[in-house]
Short mmCIF file of C-alpha atoms in Angstrom, two decimals:
data_model
loop_
_atom_site.label_atom_id
_atom_site.label_comp_id
_atom_site.label_asym_id
_atom_site.label_seq_id
_atom_site.Cartn_x
_atom_site.Cartn_y
_atom_site.Cartn_z
CA MET A 1 56.00 20.31 -5.75
CA LEU A 2 53.94 21.34 -2.73
CA LYS A 3 51.06 22.35 -4.99
CA LYS A 4 51.19 18.96 -6.71
CA TRP A 5 51.01 17.15 -3.36
CA LEU A 6 48.16 19.36 -2.19
CA SER A 7 46.30 18.70 -5.44
CA LEU A 8 46.90 14.96 -5.08
CA VAL A 9 45.64 14.99 -1.47
CA LEU A 10 42.59 17.03 -2.48
CA VAL A 11 41.73 14.68 -5.33
CA THR A 12 42.21 11.66 -3.06
CA VAL A 13 39.90 13.14 -0.40
CA LEU A 14 37.24 14.00 -2.98
CA MET A 15 37.39 10.54 -4.56
CA SER A 16 37.20 8.89 -1.14
CA SER A 17 34.15 11.00 -0.27
CA LEU A 18 32.42 10.01 -3.48
CA LEU A 19 33.18 6.34 -2.93
CA ILE A 20 31.94 6.48 0.66
CA ALA A 21 28.76 8.23 -0.46
CA CYS A 22 28.07 5.58 -3.07
CA THR A 23 28.77 2.79 -0.61
CA ASP A 24 26.48 4.35 2.01
CA ASN A 25 23.67 4.81 -0.50
CA LYS A 26 24.03 1.23 -1.69
CA ALA A 27 24.05 0.00 1.90
CA THR A 28 20.92 2.05 2.57
CA GLN A 29 19.18 0.52 -0.43
CA THR A 30 20.24 -2.95 0.73
CA ALA A 31 18.85 -2.30 4.22
CA VAL A 32 15.48 -1.31 2.75
CA LEU A 33 15.44 -4.34 0.43
CA GLN A 34 16.22 -6.65 3.34
CA GLY A 35 13.42 -5.04 5.34
CA ILE A 36 10.94 -5.62 2.52
CA ALA A 37 12.07 -9.25 2.20
CA LYS A 38 11.79 -9.67 5.99
CA GLN A 39 8.06 -8.84 5.81
CA SER A 40 7.44 -12.33 4.41
CA GLU A 41 8.35 -13.66 7.87
CA MET A 42 5.43 -11.79 9.43
CA LYS A 43 2.81 -14.42 10.24
CA SER A 44 0.74 -12.23 12.54
CA TYR A 45 0.80 -8.63 13.68
CA ALA A 46 -1.16 -5.65 14.93
CA PHE A 47 -1.40 -2.63 12.69
CA GLU A 48 -2.61 0.95 12.69
CA GLY A 49 -2.42 3.81 10.25
CA SER A 50 -3.96 6.85 8.68
CA ALA A 51 -4.26 8.43 5.25
CA ASP A 52 -5.16 11.83 3.86
CA ILE A 53 -6.66 11.44 0.39
CA LYS A 54 -7.31 13.99 -2.32
CA LEU A 55 -8.56 12.34 -5.50
CA GLY A 56 -9.36 14.08 -8.74
CA ASP A 57 -11.96 13.10 -11.32
CA GLY A 58 -11.77 10.32 -13.85
CA LEU A 59 -11.38 7.28 -11.60
CA VAL A 60 -15.10 6.42 -11.64
CA PRO A 61 -17.36 6.73 -14.73
CA SER A 62 -19.63 9.76 -14.33
CA THR A 63 -22.55 7.75 -15.75
CA ASP A 64 -22.52 5.40 -12.75
CA LEU A 65 -24.34 7.71 -10.32
CA VAL A 66 -24.53 5.29 -7.38
CA THR A 67 -20.84 4.40 -7.52
CA GLN A 68 -19.92 8.04 -8.11
CA THR A 69 -21.88 9.10 -5.03
CA PHE A 70 -20.21 6.40 -2.94
CA PHE A 71 -16.79 7.38 -4.33
CA ASN A 72 -17.34 11.05 -3.50
CA VAL A 73 -17.51 10.19 0.21
CA PHE A 74 -13.88 9.03 0.07
CA LYS A 75 -12.68 11.44 -2.62
CA GLU A 76 -11.32 13.97 -0.15
CA SER A 77 -11.13 12.44 3.27
CA THR A 78 -9.05 11.33 6.21
CA ILE A 79 -9.05 7.60 6.90
CA LYS A 80 -7.76 5.95 10.07
CA TRP A 81 -7.58 2.24 10.80
CA ASN A 82 -6.34 -0.31 13.31
CA GLY A 83 -6.59 -4.06 13.71
CA VAL A 84 -4.82 -7.42 13.81
CA THR A 85 -4.17 -10.12 11.25
CA ASN A 86 -3.01 -13.73 11.09
CA TYR A 87 -2.01 -15.71 7.99
CA ASP A 88 -2.40 -19.35 9.07
CA PRO A 89 -5.27 -19.75 9.44
CA VAL A 90 -6.28 -16.57 7.63
CA ALA A 91 -7.97 -14.20 10.06
CA PHE A 92 -8.31 -10.44 10.02
CA GLU A 93 -10.19 -7.74 11.85
CA ALA A 94 -10.07 -3.97 11.65
CA ASP A 95 -11.94 -0.77 12.36
CA ILE A 96 -11.77 1.82 9.60
CA ASN A 97 -12.85 5.37 10.32
CA VAL A 98 -13.61 7.73 7.43
CA THR A 99 -13.99 11.49 7.86
CA PRO A 100 -14.99 13.29 4.64
CA LYS A 101 -13.56 16.74 3.93
CA GLY A 102 -15.26 19.37 6.03
CA GLY A 103 -16.67 16.83 8.48
CA THR A 104 -16.00 16.90 12.20
CA GLU A 105 -16.97 13.29 12.93
CA GLY A 106 -16.25 10.26 10.84
CA PHE A 107 -18.14 7.02 10.38
CA ASN A 108 -16.75 3.66 11.36
CA ILE A 109 -16.53 0.56 9.14
CA PRO A 110 -15.80 -2.64 11.10
CA VAL A 111 -14.31 -5.47 9.02
CA LEU A 112 -13.82 -9.14 9.89
CA ILE A 113 -12.42 -12.12 7.98
CA LYS A 114 -12.96 -15.51 9.59
CA ASP A 115 -13.53 -19.04 8.28
CA ASN A 116 -12.96 -17.82 4.71
CA LYS A 117 -15.76 -15.26 4.92
CA LEU A 118 -15.53 -11.47 4.83
CA TYR A 119 -17.93 -9.42 6.97
CA PHE A 120 -18.24 -5.63 6.96
CA HIS A 121 -20.71 -3.00 8.12
CA MET A 122 -21.51 0.11 6.04
CA PRO A 123 -23.25 2.75 8.19
CA ALA A 124 -24.92 4.43 5.20
CA ILE A 125 -26.40 1.16 3.95
CA ASN A 126 -26.67 -1.38 6.76
CA LYS A 127 -28.96 -1.23 9.74
CA GLU A 128 -27.36 -1.04 13.17
CA ASN A 129 -25.39 -4.23 13.96
CA GLN A 130 -26.13 -5.56 10.45
CA PHE A 131 -23.27 -6.78 8.27
CA TYR A 132 -22.75 -7.74 4.65
CA SER A 133 -20.85 -10.93 3.94
CA ILE A 134 -18.82 -12.36 1.08
CA ASP A 135 -17.95 -16.05 0.86
CA LEU A 136 -14.36 -15.76 -0.31
CA ALA A 137 -14.12 -19.35 -1.50
CA ALA A 138 -17.37 -19.09 -3.46
CA ALA A 139 -16.34 -15.72 -4.92
CA GLY A 140 -13.16 -17.31 -6.18
CA SER A 141 -14.88 -20.32 -7.73
CA GLN A 142 -17.51 -18.17 -9.47
CA ALA A 143 -15.04 -15.67 -10.91
CA SER A 144 -14.10 -15.79 -14.57
CA GLY A 145 -11.13 -18.12 -14.81
CA THR A 146 -9.54 -19.95 -11.91
CA VAL A 147 -8.85 -18.02 -8.72
CA LYS A 148 -6.95 -19.94 -6.09
CA PRO A 149 -8.40 -19.82 -2.54
CA GLU A 150 -4.93 -19.07 -1.16
CA GLY A 151 -4.91 -15.78 -3.05
CA LEU A 152 -5.84 -13.79 0.05
CA LYS A 153 -2.99 -15.33 1.99
CA ASN A 154 -0.57 -14.49 -0.83
CA ALA A 155 -1.59 -10.85 -1.12
CA THR A 156 1.04 -9.46 1.26
CA SER A 157 3.91 -11.51 -0.18
CA VAL A 158 2.96 -10.51 -3.72
CA PHE A 159 2.88 -6.83 -2.80
CA SER A 160 6.21 -7.15 -0.99
CA SER A 161 7.79 -8.87 -3.99
CA PHE A 162 6.54 -6.14 -6.31
CA VAL A 163 7.76 -3.35 -4.01
CA LYS A 164 11.11 -5.14 -3.73
CA SER A 165 11.36 -5.35 -7.51
CA ILE A 166 10.71 -1.62 -7.84
CA THR A 167 13.00 -0.67 -4.96
CA SER A 168 15.88 -2.74 -6.31
CA ALA A 169 15.54 -0.95 -9.66
CA VAL A 170 15.78 2.52 -8.11
CA ASP A 171 19.22 4.11 -8.38
CA PRO A 172 20.98 3.74 -4.98
CA LYS A 173 21.86 7.44 -4.98
CA TYR A 174 18.19 8.26 -4.30
CA PHE A 175 18.28 6.46 -0.93
CA GLN A 176 19.13 8.30 2.28
CA GLU A 177 19.47 7.19 5.92
CA GLU A 178 18.19 9.70 8.46
CA LYS A 179 20.84 10.86 10.92
CA GLU A 180 18.62 10.67 13.98
CA ALA A 181 17.13 7.38 15.18
CA ALA A 182 13.36 6.97 14.91
CA LYS A 183 11.28 6.13 17.98
CA LEU A 184 8.81 3.25 17.78
CA LYS A 185 5.51 2.94 19.63
CA ASP A 186 7.07 0.62 22.22
CA GLY A 187 9.79 3.20 22.95
CA SER A 188 12.60 1.37 21.18
CA SER A 189 14.82 2.97 18.55
CA ALA A 190 14.96 2.13 14.86
CA LYS A 191 16.65 3.31 11.69
CA ALA A 192 14.77 5.39 9.13
CA TYR A 193 15.42 5.43 5.38
CA THR A 194 13.89 7.63 2.71
CA ILE A 195 13.51 7.83 -1.06
CA GLU A 196 12.59 11.27 -2.31
CA ILE A 197 11.18 12.01 -5.75
CA ASN A 198 12.20 15.47 -6.90
CA ASP A 199 12.50 17.41 -10.15
CA LYS A 200 15.89 15.85 -10.86
CA ASN A 201 14.94 12.18 -10.58
CA GLU A 202 11.21 12.31 -11.44
CA LYS A 203 11.65 11.19 -15.06
CA ALA A 204 14.11 8.40 -14.22
CA ILE A 205 11.80 6.96 -11.57
CA ASN A 206 8.74 7.12 -13.84
CA ASP A 207 10.64 5.41 -16.64
CA MET A 208 11.55 2.63 -14.20
CA LEU A 209 7.95 2.29 -12.97
CA ASN A 210 6.69 2.10 -16.53
CA SER A 211 9.13 -0.73 -17.29
CA LYS A 212 7.81 -2.66 -14.27
CA SER A 213 4.09 -2.15 -14.92
CA GLY A 214 3.49 -5.64 -16.31
CA GLU A 215 5.11 -7.42 -13.37
CA LEU A 216 2.31 -6.61 -10.94
CA TYR A 217 -0.37 -8.23 -13.10
CA ASP A 218 1.84 -11.30 -13.62
CA SER A 219 2.39 -11.60 -9.86
CA LEU A 220 -1.32 -11.27 -9.13
CA LYS A 221 -1.99 -14.00 -11.68
CA THR A 222 0.62 -16.51 -10.52
CA SER A 223 -0.31 -16.04 -6.87
CA GLY A 224 -4.01 -16.70 -7.45
CA ILE A 225 -5.24 -13.26 -6.42
CA LEU A 226 -6.53 -12.71 -9.97
CA SER A 227 -7.52 -15.30 -12.54
CA ASN A 228 -5.45 -15.62 -15.71
CA GLU A 229 -8.22 -13.97 -17.70
CA GLN A 230 -8.62 -11.06 -15.27
CA ALA A 231 -4.89 -10.33 -15.07
CA ASP A 232 -4.33 -10.61 -18.83
CA LYS A 233 -7.27 -8.30 -19.52
CA LEU A 234 -5.99 -5.63 -17.14
CA LYS A 235 -2.49 -5.96 -18.56
CA SER A 236 -3.60 -5.69 -22.18
CA GLN A 237 -6.02 -2.80 -21.67
CA ASN A 238 -3.69 -0.58 -19.65
CA GLN A 239 -6.28 2.18 -20.04
CA LEU A 240 -5.24 4.14 -16.98
CA LYS A 241 -1.64 5.38 -16.95
CA PHE A 242 -0.04 7.25 -14.10
CA THR A 243 3.12 9.18 -13.31
CA VAL A 244 4.58 10.03 -9.92
CA GLN A 245 5.18 13.76 -9.58
CA ALA A 246 7.57 15.70 -7.40
CA PRO A 247 7.56 16.23 -4.52
CA SER A 248 6.88 12.67 -3.38
CA LYS A 249 8.51 10.55 -0.70
CA LEU A 250 8.76 7.02 0.71
CA ARG A 251 10.00 6.40 4.24
CA PHE A 252 10.81 3.06 5.90
CA VAL A 253 11.49 2.61 9.63
CA ILE A 254 13.28 -0.69 10.35
CA ASP A 255 13.84 -2.18 13.81
CA ASP A 256 16.89 -4.06 15.12
CA LYS A 257 15.39 -7.38 13.97
CA GLY A 258 15.11 -6.15 10.39
CA PHE A 259 11.33 -5.73 10.27
CA ILE A 260 9.74 -2.68 8.70
CA ARG A 261 7.78 -1.23 11.61
CA GLU A 262 6.54 1.91 9.93
CA GLN A 263 5.97 3.02 6.34
CA THR A 264 5.15 6.55 5.26
CA THR A 265 4.07 7.35 1.73
CA GLU A 266 3.67 10.84 0.31
CA LEU A 267 2.59 10.64 -3.32
CA ASN A 268 1.50 13.14 -5.91
CA LEU A 269 0.12 11.31 -8.94
CA ALA A 270 -1.13 12.26 -12.38
CA PHE A 271 -3.49 9.79 -14.09
CA THR A 272 -4.18 9.81 -17.81
CA GLY A 273 -7.46 8.15 -18.66
CA ALA A 274 -8.49 6.38 -21.85
CA ASP A 275 -9.93 9.68 -23.10
CA GLY A 276 -6.57 11.44 -22.69
CA ALA A 277 -7.73 13.60 -19.78
CA VAL A 278 -5.15 14.11 -17.01
CA ASN A 279 -6.30 14.23 -13.39
CA LYS A 280 -4.11 14.78 -10.38
CA HIS A 281 -4.34 13.02 -7.03
CA SER A 282 -2.42 13.07 -3.77
CA LEU A 283 -2.03 10.57 -0.95
CA THR A 284 -0.26 10.82 2.39
CA MET A 285 -0.30 7.55 4.31
CA ASN A 286 1.35 6.16 7.42
CA GLN A 287 1.19 2.49 8.45
CA GLN A 288 2.66 0.96 11.61
CA PHE A 289 3.22 -2.70 12.51
CA ASN A 290 3.47 -3.97 16.09
CA ASP A 291 3.37 -7.27 18.03
CA ILE A 292 4.95 -9.07 15.08
CA ASN A 293 4.54 -12.86 15.31
CA ALA A 294 2.99 -12.59 18.76
CA ALA A 295 -0.32 -14.25 19.59
CA PRO A 296 -2.89 -11.99 17.88
CA ALA A 297 -5.59 -10.57 20.15
CA PHE A 298 -8.78 -10.96 18.12
CA LYS A 299 -11.86 -9.37 19.68
CA LYS A 300 -14.62 -9.37 17.08
CA GLU A 301 -17.20 -12.15 16.85
CA ILE A 302 -19.03 -13.36 13.77
CA PRO A 303 -22.08 -11.09 13.42
CA LYS A 304 -25.56 -12.57 13.77
CA ASP A 305 -27.44 -10.27 11.41
CA VAL A 306 -25.83 -10.91 8.02
CA LYS A 307 -26.90 -10.14 4.45
CA SER A 308 -25.26 -11.25 1.22
CA PHE A 309 -23.14 -8.68 -0.59
CA GLU A 310 -25.06 -9.59 -3.75
CA ASP A 311 -27.63 -7.05 -2.56
CA VAL A 312 -25.01 -4.31 -2.85
CA LEU A 313 -24.02 -5.46 -6.31
CA LYS A 314 -27.65 -5.20 -7.39
CA LEU A 315 -27.81 -1.73 -5.92
CA LEU A 316 -24.69 -0.63 -7.80
CA ASN A 317 -25.85 -2.30 -11.00
CA PRO A 318 -29.68 -2.46 -11.11
CA ALA A 319 -29.60 -4.07 -14.54
CA LYS A 320 -27.93 -7.14 -13.08
CA LYS A 321 -30.58 -9.23 -11.35
#
């Protein structure tokens, strides 16, 4: 009789542990989903981040020598950035620093969006204090199909919706909450959650990503970021397929107001091109968000020496005059 009671107690404890684990994992997934949804309430913020990039071949046609040369600068590099953004009216400024592999000093790319125009300086192409510009409204009206001017403003919400769709489809058992609280830049504490891709769940996660591949193009189309023709063409061609490989990891740090304040991405990817060749790439990226919905402190002014980006397009494609 004693053995039966001990067995019953043991089974009860084990079942309770399993139920608690499932509940905790589901709660962790819910916390991440709520954090992703909360990002839509961000109307302005400061940001900073960095990325270590190692890209293989196959992403840029080898016949396009100018583009290939430009791509090679970023192929293996460390990129750091910081800036501020506002959604209404749309305004954005950032400094992006790129240090190619083996380099000791990087080059800086200042970027500014104001009054529906994008300005940026490329040290290897522009003269000192000279910027290229793109009229975002004109670019939209001249594109094939109809691109809505509000596409830029919708970009973040579209990305958040897509990430939410993917995250909600991930099995809750892959979510974990870190035991120790994370420290934010302002000194406050936050909760950290992770999703790890390992040998055991790699196939399941890739199957899920494959099933969601069409949703991104549809979201880009309905939001106005891409025209109907552009989105449908990308969706139908699907010439570049990728799989996420272990080990990979996603980490979300969420503050007491529910905002994601830090995102860390560690990805190992394998791309299969139209020719069947497989190339591997890796990306480690960290992005932080601060001063959410506070008055953004913009510092950059509209540059005086400006050239049209059409000059760059002619450089990249000499046949197009």
